[in-house]
Amino acid sequence: MYLYLPVALTSINILVPIGLGLAVGLLSGLFGVGGGFLMTPLLIMFGIPSTVAAATDSNQIVAASTSGTYAHWKVGNVDFKMGLYLLLGGFIGGLAGVQGIKVLQAMGNADFVIKMTYVLMLGIVGAYMFVESLMSMRKKKEESPKQEKESKIGAFLKSLPMQTHFEKSGVTHSLLLPVIFGGFVGILAAVMGVGGGFLMVPVMVYILRMPMHVVVGTSLFQILFNCIEVTFLQAYTNHNVDFILAVLLLVGSTVGAQVGAVFGRKLKGEQLKIILAVIVLVVTVKIVFELTMSPSLLVSQGGGH
Amino acid sequence: MKIVRSSHSAVHGRTSTWLTAALVMLLGSFILKGVASAELTARANHDHITIDFFYHGSTVSVSGVSDPDADLVIKISAPEGHQALRKKGKVAGLLWMNVGNLDYEHVPSLYFLTATKKPEDILALEELDRAVIGYPALARHAEVKPVSDEQDKARWFDEFIRYKEASRVYSVSSGNITRSEKDGKHTYYTVFDWPYQASPGDYTVTVYAVRDKKIVETAESHVLVEQVGIVKRLADMARGRGALYGTISILAALGAGFGVGLVFRKGGGSH
């Protein structure tokens, strides 16, 4: 059955957005990512204008991450305190990132810089997570040498002011740490035009040393607030949110997020990390292919600048 | 059903001919030349297309009375305007990405053309250009910026046509106008697939009667495409009341997320 989308100005088979929502919601509940890096290009592929695809996806993520956060919160896997500091950093970083885009655009070649940053980030994060989780799966018993290696960085982190204990995550850090790294992810996410879940998850795992299951719940919590802000700004300034498309997507994604959260509990932290790493790497390879293969059309719809 | 219909007669009534000609000249679009031997009429069967939730495109048939000896060209087009597209190019000799914008001026967002024979074979160049019939005429009519020379312009105009044809809003064909005779009246008929990608708006159907490489008569009709009901209300709200629309979208998403969470809690029993 086809439905007409009033803002996207196109007609779509309703099974397409429901199916996409289900698949991406599943990933969201499993790994604590918004899934924009998958959903937006898929929507464009199905004929949704790129600006509408990105804006509507953020509306849909509000629903999926609410559903996912709720599911993780029920089993005590959301560190609200950590989430709030990350959010604070992310908010400041987002503002800085938007200015950064303006500078890039003034310099020209913005698209090139943004695309390259995106591909490099995806590639590095994916490869690092893959190798790291593979090693930790192999050397599960020998954990002592790894601890020693990080003692230097650990000592430096411990020397920072405003140390506080994050109960849910079972870690003690300076308050500055989540704010600074949240800000860093916020800048990159704003420049690349993505939610940044795929960056936030590794930051929480490798820098903040949080347990993987708490990472997923906390990441969803902060994605929820980011996407509320983005949805509002997109609807208010660019008029690009398609409500009907968002509803179709969220029918699938809210259910997917619940299923993902249940599945996630059955998997080990390393298993979750390695699957996410593989997905990130596959997306990287896909983007590299797109960049190097000759496109069938040499012009595309103009942006909303 | 709203019917917008007009036809010009060059034979019946000199006053009306002069009036029509004066009006047309004033508008600066068409100048009626020559004398036609029969009245040309145009009618679009689907002159008011309504877009509701279940809209998935439509068909528009154009029919009317014509001189059987004249060739016909039928054009449906949107008002001319400006379109901005992104241009892809190779960066560092290897990577394809957006390398800038292209501005197309005087181009319609939709352009359908069909004719009894290939328009370039039955019309003189100046007539093709005057009425903007066919892609080459449209290319000469349009402006593309920034381009380095005519060759560059032609290349990026070709890409524009390929993009529009892929979006199903441009098409040029010939040989699919059916002509018949009934009770001494010579009629013509053709049908266009109307794509759901065509945005709401007022489209003009123009039928040209052609003889001796010249346009001898024109008749016009309109197709109005409009959103109705909830589709219209949502689209208007998204455009006009962004803050409210955004708030409702967010609340609906939050509600759905919580709702599904509650359903799973009751039915799931996951722990």
Coordinates of C-alpha atoms in Angstrom, one line a residue:
Chain A
M1 CA 0.0 0.0 0.0
Y2 CA 1.3 3.4 -0.9
L3 CA 1.0 6.6 1.2
Y4 CA 1.6 10.1 0.0
L5 CA 4.1 12.1 2.1
P6 CA 3.0 15.8 2.4
V7 CA 6.4 17.4 3.1
A8 CA 8.6 15.0 1.1
L9 CA 6.1 15.4 -1.8
T10 CA 6.4 11.9 -2.9
S11 CA 4.6 8.6 -2.5
I12 CA 6.1 5.6 -0.8
N13 CA 5.1 1.9 -0.2
I14 CA 4.5 1.9 3.6
L15 CA 6.3 -1.4 4.0
V16 CA 9.6 0.3 3.1
P17 CA 9.7 2.8 6.0
I18 CA 8.3 0.3 8.5
G19 CA 10.9 -2.3 7.5
L20 CA 13.7 0.2 7.6
G21 CA 12.5 1.5 11.0
L22 CA 12.5 -2.1 12.3
A23 CA 16.0 -2.8 11.2
V24 CA 17.6 0.5 12.3
G25 CA 15.6 0.5 15.6
L26 CA 17.0 -3.0 16.3
L27 CA 20.6 -1.6 15.9
S28 CA 19.7 1.3 18.0
G29 CA 18.4 -0.9 20.9
L30 CA 21.4 -3.2 20.6
F31 CA 24.3 -0.7 20.2
G32 CA 23.0 2.6 21.5
V33 CA 23.4 4.4 18.1
G34 CA 20.8 6.5 16.4
G35 CA 21.4 4.8 13.1
G36 CA 21.3 8.0 11.0
F37 CA 24.4 6.9 9.2
L38 CA 22.3 4.0 7.8
M39 CA 18.8 5.4 7.7
T40 CA 19.4 8.7 5.9
P41 CA 21.2 7.2 2.8
L42 CA 18.5 4.5 2.7
L43 CA 15.7 7.0 2.6
I44 CA 17.4 9.0 -0.1
M45 CA 17.7 5.7 -2.1
F46 CA 13.9 5.3 -1.9
G47 CA 13.3 8.7 -3.4
I48 CA 13.0 11.0 -0.3
P49 CA 14.8 14.4 -0.8
S50 CA 18.0 14.4 1.2
T51 CA 17.1 17.4 3.4
V52 CA 13.8 15.8 4.3
A53 CA 15.4 12.4 4.9
A54 CA 17.9 13.8 7.5
A55 CA 15.3 15.9 9.3
T56 CA 12.7 13.2 9.5
D57 CA 15.2 10.7 10.6
S58 CA 16.0 12.8 13.7
N59 CA 12.2 12.9 14.5
Q60 CA 12.0 9.1 14.2
I61 CA 15.1 8.7 16.4
V62 CA 13.3 10.6 19.2
A63 CA 10.8 7.7 19.3
A64 CA 13.3 4.9 18.9
S65 CA 15.6 6.3 21.5
T66 CA 12.7 6.9 23.9
S67 CA 11.7 3.3 23.5
G68 CA 15.3 2.1 23.8
T69 CA 16.1 4.3 26.8
Y70 CA 13.0 3.1 28.5
A71 CA 13.9 -0.6 27.9
H72 CA 17.4 -0.1 29.2
W73 CA 16.3 2.0 32.2
K74 CA 14.0 -0.8 33.3
V75 CA 17.1 -3.0 33.8
G76 CA 19.2 -0.2 35.4
N77 CA 21.4 0.4 32.4
V78 CA 21.2 4.2 32.1
D79 CA 23.7 6.4 33.8
F80 CA 21.7 9.7 33.9
K81 CA 24.4 11.6 35.7
M82 CA 27.0 10.7 33.0
G83 CA 24.4 11.3 30.3
L84 CA 23.7 14.8 31.5
Y85 CA 27.4 15.8 31.5
L86 CA 27.8 14.3 28.0
L87 CA 24.8 16.2 26.9
L88 CA 26.1 19.5 28.3
G89 CA 29.4 19.0 26.4
G90 CA 27.5 17.8 23.2
F91 CA 25.3 20.9 23.3
I92 CA 28.3 23.3 23.5
G93 CA 30.2 21.2 20.9
G94 CA 27.2 21.4 18.6
L95 CA 27.1 25.1 18.7
A96 CA 30.8 25.3 18.0
G97 CA 30.5 22.7 15.2
V98 CA 27.8 24.8 13.4
Q99 CA 30.3 27.8 13.4
G100 CA 32.9 25.4 12.2
I101 CA 30.8 24.5 9.1
K102 CA 30.4 28.2 8.3
V103 CA 34.2 28.6 8.4
L104 CA 34.7 25.5 6.2
Q105 CA 32.1 26.8 3.7
A106 CA 33.8 30.2 3.6
M107 CA 37.0 28.5 2.8
G108 CA 35.4 26.5 0.0
N109 CA 35.9 22.7 -0.4
A110 CA 33.6 22.1 2.6
D111 CA 32.1 19.0 1.1
F112 CA 35.5 17.5 0.6
V113 CA 36.6 18.1 4.2
I114 CA 33.3 16.9 5.7
K115 CA 33.2 13.7 3.6
M116 CA 36.9 12.9 4.3
T117 CA 36.4 13.5 8.1
Y118 CA 33.4 11.3 8.0
V119 CA 35.1 8.4 6.2
L120 CA 38.3 8.7 8.3
M121 CA 36.3 8.8 11.6
L122 CA 34.2 5.8 10.6
G123 CA 37.2 3.9 9.4
I124 CA 39.4 4.6 12.4
V125 CA 36.6 4.0 15.0
G126 CA 35.4 0.8 13.2
A127 CA 38.9 -0.6 12.8
Y128 CA 40.0 0.2 16.4
M129 CA 36.8 -1.3 17.9
F130 CA 37.2 -4.4 15.8
V131 CA 40.8 -5.0 16.7
E132 CA 40.3 -4.2 20.3
S133 CA 37.3 -6.4 20.9
L134 CA 38.9 -9.2 18.9
M135 CA 41.9 -9.0 21.2
S136 CA 40.0 -8.8 24.4
M137 CA 37.9 -11.8 23.3
R138 CA 41.1 -13.8 22.7
K139 CA 43.0 -12.7 25.7
K140 CA 40.2 -12.7 28.2
K141 CA 42.2 -14.2 31.0
E142 CA 45.3 -12.0 30.7
E143 CA 43.9 -8.7 31.7
S144 CA 46.8 -7.5 33.9
P145 CA 49.2 -6.2 31.2
K146 CA 46.5 -4.1 29.6
Q147 CA 45.8 -2.4 32.8
E148 CA 49.4 -1.4 33.2
K149 CA 49.6 0.1 29.7
E150 CA 46.9 2.6 30.5
S151 CA 48.1 3.6 33.9
K152 CA 49.9 6.7 32.6
I153 CA 46.8 8.1 30.9
G154 CA 44.8 6.8 33.9
A155 CA 47.0 8.8 36.3
F156 CA 46.6 11.9 34.2
L157 CA 42.9 11.5 34.2
K158 CA 42.9 11.0 37.9
S159 CA 44.9 14.2 38.4
L160 CA 42.2 16.4 36.8
P161 CA 40.0 18.5 39.2
M162 CA 36.4 17.8 40.1
Q163 CA 36.6 14.1 40.5
T164 CA 33.3 12.4 41.1
H165 CA 31.9 8.9 41.2
F166 CA 29.4 7.7 38.7
E167 CA 27.5 5.1 40.5
K168 CA 25.7 3.4 37.7
S169 CA 28.8 3.0 35.6
G170 CA 31.0 2.2 38.5
V171 CA 33.7 4.7 37.5
T172 CA 35.3 7.8 39.0
H173 CA 36.2 10.7 36.7
S174 CA 36.7 14.4 36.6
L175 CA 33.4 16.1 35.6
L176 CA 35.4 17.8 32.8
L177 CA 36.0 14.5 31.1
P178 CA 32.4 13.8 29.8
V179 CA 31.9 17.5 29.1
I180 CA 35.1 17.8 27.0
F181 CA 34.6 14.5 25.1
G182 CA 30.9 15.1 24.7
G183 CA 31.9 18.5 23.2
F184 CA 34.4 16.9 20.9
V185 CA 31.7 14.4 19.6
G186 CA 29.3 17.3 19.4
I187 CA 31.6 19.3 17.1
L188 CA 32.3 16.4 14.8
A189 CA 28.6 15.4 14.7
A190 CA 27.6 18.9 13.7
V191 CA 30.3 19.2 11.1
M192 CA 29.4 15.8 9.6
G193 CA 25.7 16.3 9.9
V194 CA 25.1 13.1 11.9
G195 CA 24.0 12.2 15.4
G196 CA 27.4 11.0 16.5
G197 CA 26.3 7.8 18.3
F198 CA 29.0 5.8 16.6
L199 CA 31.6 8.2 18.1
M200 CA 29.9 8.6 21.5
V201 CA 29.8 4.8 22.1
P202 CA 33.6 4.3 21.7
V203 CA 34.3 7.4 23.8
M204 CA 32.2 6.0 26.7
V205 CA 33.8 2.5 26.3
Y206 CA 37.4 3.4 25.8
I207 CA 37.9 6.8 27.5
L208 CA 35.2 6.8 30.2
R209 CA 35.7 3.0 30.7
M210 CA 32.0 2.4 31.2
P211 CA 30.6 -1.1 31.0
M212 CA 29.2 -1.8 27.5
H213 CA 25.6 -2.4 28.6
V214 CA 25.5 0.9 30.5
V215 CA 27.1 2.6 27.5
V216 CA 24.2 1.5 25.3
G217 CA 21.5 2.8 27.6
T218 CA 23.3 6.1 28.4
S219 CA 24.1 6.7 24.7
L220 CA 20.4 6.3 23.8
F221 CA 19.4 8.7 26.6
Q222 CA 21.7 11.5 25.3
I223 CA 20.8 10.8 21.7
L224 CA 17.1 11.3 22.7
F225 CA 17.8 14.9 23.8
N226 CA 20.0 15.7 20.9
C227 CA 17.3 14.5 18.4
I228 CA 14.6 16.5 20.2
E229 CA 16.6 19.6 19.7
V230 CA 17.5 18.8 16.0
T231 CA 13.9 17.9 15.2
F232 CA 12.6 21.2 16.6
L233 CA 15.2 23.3 14.8
Q234 CA 14.6 21.4 11.5
A235 CA 10.9 21.8 11.8
Y236 CA 11.1 25.5 12.8
T237 CA 13.8 26.8 10.5
N238 CA 13.9 24.4 7.5
H239 CA 10.4 23.0 7.4
N240 CA 11.9 19.6 6.5
V241 CA 10.3 17.2 8.9
D242 CA 7.7 14.9 7.3
F243 CA 5.4 13.8 10.0
I244 CA 3.8 11.0 8.1
L245 CA 7.1 9.5 7.1
A246 CA 8.3 9.8 10.7
V247 CA 5.2 8.0 12.0
L248 CA 5.8 5.1 9.5
L249 CA 9.4 4.9 10.5
L250 CA 8.8 5.0 14.2
V251 CA 6.1 2.2 14.0
G252 CA 9.1 -0.1 13.1
S253 CA 11.9 1.5 15.1
T254 CA 10.2 1.7 18.5
V255 CA 9.5 -2.1 18.3
G256 CA 12.9 -2.7 16.9
A257 CA 14.6 -0.8 19.8
Q258 CA 12.7 -3.0 22.3
V259 CA 13.7 -6.2 20.6
G260 CA 17.3 -4.9 20.3
A261 CA 17.5 -4.1 24.0
V262 CA 16.2 -7.6 24.9
F263 CA 18.7 -9.2 22.4
G264 CA 21.5 -7.1 23.7
R265 CA 21.2 -8.5 27.2
K266 CA 21.9 -11.9 25.9
L267 CA 25.1 -10.9 24.2
K268 CA 28.4 -10.1 25.9
G269 CA 30.0 -6.6 25.8
E270 CA 32.8 -7.8 23.4
Q271 CA 30.3 -9.4 21.1
L272 CA 28.2 -6.2 20.9
K273 CA 31.4 -4.1 20.2
I274 CA 32.6 -6.4 17.5
I275 CA 29.2 -6.5 15.7
L276 CA 29.0 -2.7 15.8
A277 CA 32.6 -2.4 14.6
V278 CA 31.7 -4.6 11.6
I279 CA 28.6 -2.5 10.7
V280 CA 30.7 0.7 10.9
L281 CA 33.4 -0.8 8.7
V282 CA 30.8 -2.0 6.1
V283 CA 29.3 1.5 6.0
T284 CA 32.8 2.9 5.6
V285 CA 33.5 0.6 2.6
K286 CA 30.2 1.5 1.1
I287 CA 30.9 5.2 1.3
V288 CA 34.4 4.7 -0.2
F289 CA 32.8 2.8 -3.1
E290 CA 30.3 5.6 -3.7
L291 CA 33.2 8.1 -3.7
T292 CA 35.2 6.2 -6.3
M293 CA 32.6 4.8 -8.6
S294 CA 31.2 7.0 -11.4
P295 CA 27.7 8.2 -10.4
S296 CA 24.9 7.6 -12.9
L297 CA 23.7 11.2 -12.5
L298 CA 26.1 14.1 -12.3
V299 CA 23.6 16.6 -10.8
S300 CA 21.5 16.2 -7.7
Q301 CA 18.9 18.1 -5.8
G302 CA 20.2 21.3 -4.3
G303 CA 20.6 21.8 -0.6
G304 CA 18.6 24.2 1.5
H305 CA 21.4 26.8 1.8
Chain B
M1 CA -14.9 19.4 -11.2
K2 CA -13.3 22.6 -12.3
I3 CA -12.7 22.9 -16.0
V4 CA -10.3 25.5 -17.4
R5 CA -10.5 25.6 -21.1
S6 CA -9.7 28.0 -23.8
S7 CA -9.5 27.8 -27.5
H8 CA -8.7 30.3 -30.2
S9 CA -10.4 30.7 -33.4
A10 CA -8.8 32.6 -36.3
V11 CA -11.8 32.2 -38.6
H12 CA -14.9 32.9 -36.6
G13 CA -15.3 36.6 -35.8
R14 CA -12.6 39.1 -36.7
T15 CA -13.1 41.2 -33.6
S16 CA -12.4 38.3 -31.3
T17 CA -9.3 37.3 -33.3
W18 CA -7.9 40.8 -33.0
L19 CA -8.8 41.0 -29.4
T20 CA -7.1 37.7 -28.7
A21 CA -4.1 38.6 -30.8
A22 CA -3.7 41.9 -29.0
L23 CA -4.0 40.2 -25.6
V24 CA -1.4 37.6 -26.6
M25 CA 1.0 40.2 -27.8
L26 CA 0.5 42.1 -24.6
L27 CA 1.4 39.1 -22.6
G28 CA 4.4 38.6 -24.9
S29 CA 4.1 34.9 -25.2
F30 CA 2.5 34.0 -28.5
I31 CA 1.9 35.7 -31.7
L32 CA -0.7 34.1 -33.8
K33 CA 0.4 33.8 -37.3
G34 CA -1.2 32.6 -40.4
V35 CA -4.8 31.5 -41.0
A36 CA -6.0 28.1 -39.8
S37 CA -8.6 26.2 -41.7
A38 CA -10.3 24.5 -38.7
E39 CA -10.9 25.3 -35.1
L40 CA -8.4 23.7 -32.7
T41 CA -9.5 22.8 -29.2
A42 CA -7.8 21.3 -26.2
R43 CA -9.2 19.6 -23.2
A44 CA -7.5 17.8 -20.4
N45 CA -9.7 15.1 -18.9
H46 CA -8.0 15.4 -15.5
D47 CA -7.7 19.1 -15.0
H48 CA -7.9 19.0 -11.3
I49 CA -5.7 16.4 -9.7
T50 CA -6.1 16.1 -5.9
I51 CA -3.4 14.8 -3.7
D52 CA -4.7 12.8 -0.7
F53 CA -3.0 10.2 1.4
F54 CA -3.5 7.5 -1.2
Y55 CA -2.3 9.5 -4.2
H56 CA 0.2 7.6 -6.3
G57 CA 0.2 9.6 -9.5
S58 CA -2.5 9.8 -12.1
T59 CA -3.0 10.1 -15.9
V60 CA -3.8 13.1 -17.9
S61 CA -5.4 12.7 -21.3
V62 CA -5.5 15.6 -23.7
S63 CA -8.1 15.6 -26.5
G64 CA -9.8 17.9 -28.8
V65 CA -10.8 18.8 -32.3
S66 CA -8.2 19.6 -34.9
D67 CA -7.5 20.1 -38.6
P68 CA -6.7 16.5 -39.9
D69 CA -4.0 17.9 -42.3
A70 CA -2.1 19.7 -39.6
D71 CA 0.5 18.1 -37.4
L72 CA 0.1 18.5 -33.7
V73 CA 2.5 19.2 -30.9
I74 CA 1.2 18.8 -27.3
K75 CA 3.1 20.3 -24.4
I76 CA 2.4 20.2 -20.7
S77 CA 4.7 22.4 -18.6
A78 CA 5.0 24.1 -15.3
P79 CA 5.7 27.9 -15.1
E80 CA 9.3 28.7 -15.8
G81 CA 11.5 29.3 -12.9
H82 CA 14.8 28.9 -11.2
Q83 CA 16.3 25.6 -10.0
A84 CA 19.4 25.0 -8.1
L85 CA 21.2 21.7 -8.4
R86 CA 24.4 20.3 -7.0
K87 CA 27.1 19.4 -9.4
K88 CA 29.2 16.3 -8.9
G89 CA 32.8 16.2 -10.1
K90 CA 36.1 14.4 -9.4
V91 CA 38.2 15.7 -6.6
A92 CA 41.9 14.9 -6.5
G93 CA 41.4 12.8 -9.7
L94 CA 39.8 10.0 -7.7
L95 CA 36.8 10.9 -5.5
W96 CA 33.4 11.8 -6.7
M97 CA 31.7 14.4 -4.7
N98 CA 29.7 17.6 -4.8
V99 CA 31.9 20.3 -6.3
G100 CA 29.5 23.2 -6.4
N101 CA 26.1 24.4 -7.4
L102 CA 24.5 25.0 -10.7
D103 CA 21.7 27.5 -11.2
Y104 CA 19.3 26.8 -14.0
E105 CA 17.1 29.8 -15.1
H106 CA 13.9 29.8 -17.2
V107 CA 13.3 26.1 -16.8
P108 CA 9.9 24.5 -15.9
S109 CA 9.8 22.0 -13.0
L110 CA 7.8 19.7 -15.3
Y111 CA 8.0 19.4 -19.1
F112 CA 6.1 16.8 -21.2
L113 CA 6.1 17.0 -24.9
T114 CA 4.5 14.7 -27.5
A115 CA 3.9 15.3 -31.2
T116 CA 2.5 13.5 -34.3
K117 CA 6.1 13.6 -35.7
K118 CA 9.4 14.6 -34.4
P119 CA 9.0 18.4 -33.7
E120 CA 12.4 19.2 -35.2
D121 CA 11.2 17.7 -38.5
I122 CA 7.9 19.6 -38.7
L123 CA 8.8 23.0 -37.3
A124 CA 11.3 25.7 -38.3
L125 CA 14.0 26.5 -35.8
E126 CA 12.6 30.0 -35.0
E127 CA 9.2 28.4 -34.3
L128 CA 10.7 25.8 -32.0
D129 CA 12.5 28.5 -30.2
R130 CA 9.6 30.8 -30.0
A131 CA 7.3 28.3 -28.4
V132 CA 10.1 26.4 -26.6
I133 CA 9.4 23.1 -28.2
G134 CA 11.8 20.2 -27.6
Y135 CA 14.9 19.8 -25.4
P136 CA 17.3 21.7 -27.9
A137 CA 14.9 24.7 -27.8
L138 CA 14.6 24.5 -24.0
A139 CA 18.4 24.4 -23.8
R140 CA 18.7 27.6 -26.0
H141 CA 16.0 29.2 -23.9
A142 CA 17.5 28.3 -20.5
E143 CA 20.5 29.8 -18.7
V144 CA 23.0 27.8 -16.8
K145 CA 25.4 29.3 -14.3
P146 CA 28.3 29.0 -13.8
V147 CA 29.5 27.5 -17.0
S148 CA 32.7 28.2 -18.9
D149 CA 31.4 28.1 -22.5
E150 CA 28.6 26.9 -24.8
Q151 CA 30.0 23.3 -24.8
D152 CA 30.0 23.3 -21.0
K153 CA 26.5 24.6 -20.9
A154 CA 25.3 21.9 -23.3
R155 CA 27.0 19.3 -21.1
W156 CA 25.4 20.4 -17.9
F157 CA 22.0 21.0 -19.6
D158 CA 22.1 17.4 -20.8
E159 CA 22.8 16.3 -17.2
F160 CA 19.8 18.4 -16.1
I161 CA 17.6 16.6 -18.6
R162 CA 18.9 13.2 -17.5
Y163 CA 18.2 14.1 -13.8
K164 CA 14.7 15.3 -14.6
E165 CA 13.9 12.3 -16.7
A166 CA 15.1 10.0 -13.9
S167 CA 12.6 11.9 -11.6
R168 CA 9.9 11.3 -14.2
V169 CA 9.1 15.0 -14.6
Y170 CA 10.5 15.5 -18.1
S171 CA 9.7 13.5 -21.2
V172 CA 9.7 14.0 -24.9
S173 CA 8.2 11.6 -27.3
S174 CA 6.5 11.5 -30.7
G175 CA 4.1 9.4 -32.7
N176 CA 1.6 8.6 -29.9
I177 CA -1.2 10.9 -30.7
T178 CA -4.3 9.1 -31.9
R179 CA -6.4 10.8 -34.5
S180 CA -9.9 9.8 -35.6
E181 CA -13.0 11.1 -37.3
K182 CA -16.5 11.0 -35.9
D183 CA -19.6 12.6 -37.4
G184 CA -17.4 14.7 -39.6
K185 CA -15.3 16.0 -36.7
H186 CA -11.6 15.3 -36.7
T187 CA -10.4 14.6 -33.2
Y188 CA -7.1 13.8 -31.5
Y189 CA -6.3 12.0 -28.3
T190 CA -3.2 11.3 -26.2
V191 CA -2.5 10.3 -22.7
F192 CA 0.3 11.2 -20.3
D193 CA 1.4 9.3 -17.2
W194 CA 1.2 11.9 -14.4
P195 CA 4.0 11.2 -11.9
Y196 CA 3.5 11.5 -8.2
Q197 CA 6.8 13.3 -8.1
A198 CA 5.2 16.3 -9.8
S199 CA 4.6 18.9 -7.1
P200 CA 1.4 20.7 -6.5
G201 CA 0.8 23.7 -8.9
D202 CA -0.8 24.9 -12.0
Y203 CA 0.3 23.3 -15.2
T204 CA -0.4 24.5 -18.7
V205 CA -1.4 22.2 -21.5
T206 CA -0.7 23.8 -24.9
V207 CA -1.7 22.2 -28.2
Y208 CA 0.0 23.5 -31.4
A209 CA -1.3 22.9 -34.9
V210 CA 1.5 22.9 -37.3
R211 CA 1.6 23.3 -41.1
D212 CA 4.4 24.2 -43.5
K213 CA 7.0 24.4 -40.6
K214 CA 4.9 27.0 -38.8
I215 CA 2.5 27.0 -35.8
V216 CA -0.8 28.0 -37.3
E217 CA -3.0 27.6 -34.2
T218 CA -2.7 27.1 -30.5
A219 CA -5.2 26.0 -27.9
E220 CA -4.7 25.9 -24.2
S221 CA -6.0 24.1 -21.1
H222 CA -4.8 23.7 -17.5
V223 CA -4.1 21.0 -15.1
L224 CA -4.3 22.0 -11.4
V225 CA -2.6 19.8 -9.0
E226 CA -3.6 20.4 -5.4
Q227 CA -3.1 18.8 -2.0
V228 CA -6.4 18.3 -0.1
G229 CA -7.6 17.2 3.3
I230 CA -5.1 16.2 6.0
V231 CA -2.2 16.1 3.5
K232 CA -2.8 19.8 2.8
R233 CA -3.3 20.7 6.4
L234 CA 0.0 19.0 7.4
A235 CA 1.9 20.6 4.5
D236 CA 0.5 24.0 5.4
M237 CA 1.3 23.6 9.0
A238 CA 4.9 22.4 8.3
R239 CA 5.4 25.5 6.3
G240 CA 3.5 28.1 8.2
R241 CA 3.6 27.0 11.8
G242 CA 7.0 25.3 12.2
A243 CA 7.2 25.6 16.0
L244 CA 3.8 24.0 16.6
Y245 CA 4.5 21.4 13.9
G246 CA 7.9 20.5 15.4
T247 CA 6.4 20.3 18.9
I248 CA 3.6 18.0 17.8
S249 CA 6.1 15.8 15.9
I250 CA 8.4 15.5 19.0
L251 CA 5.5 14.8 21.4
A252 CA 4.1 12.1 19.0
A253 CA 7.5 10.5 18.9
L254 CA 7.9 10.6 22.7
G255 CA 4.4 9.2 23.2
A256 CA 5.0 6.4 20.7
G257 CA 8.4 5.5 22.3
F258 CA 6.9 5.3 25.7
G259 CA 3.7 3.6 24.5
V260 CA 5.7 0.8 22.8
G261 CA 7.9 0.5 25.9
L262 CA 4.8 0.0 28.1
V263 CA 3.4 -2.6 25.8
F264 CA 6.6 -4.5 25.9
R265 CA 6.8 -4.3 29.6
K266 CA 3.3 -5.9 29.9
G267 CA 3.6 -8.5 27.3
G268 CA 7.4 -9.1 27.3
G269 CA 8.3 -10.5 30.6
S270 CA 11.9 -10.3 29.6
H271 CA 13.3 -10.7 33.1

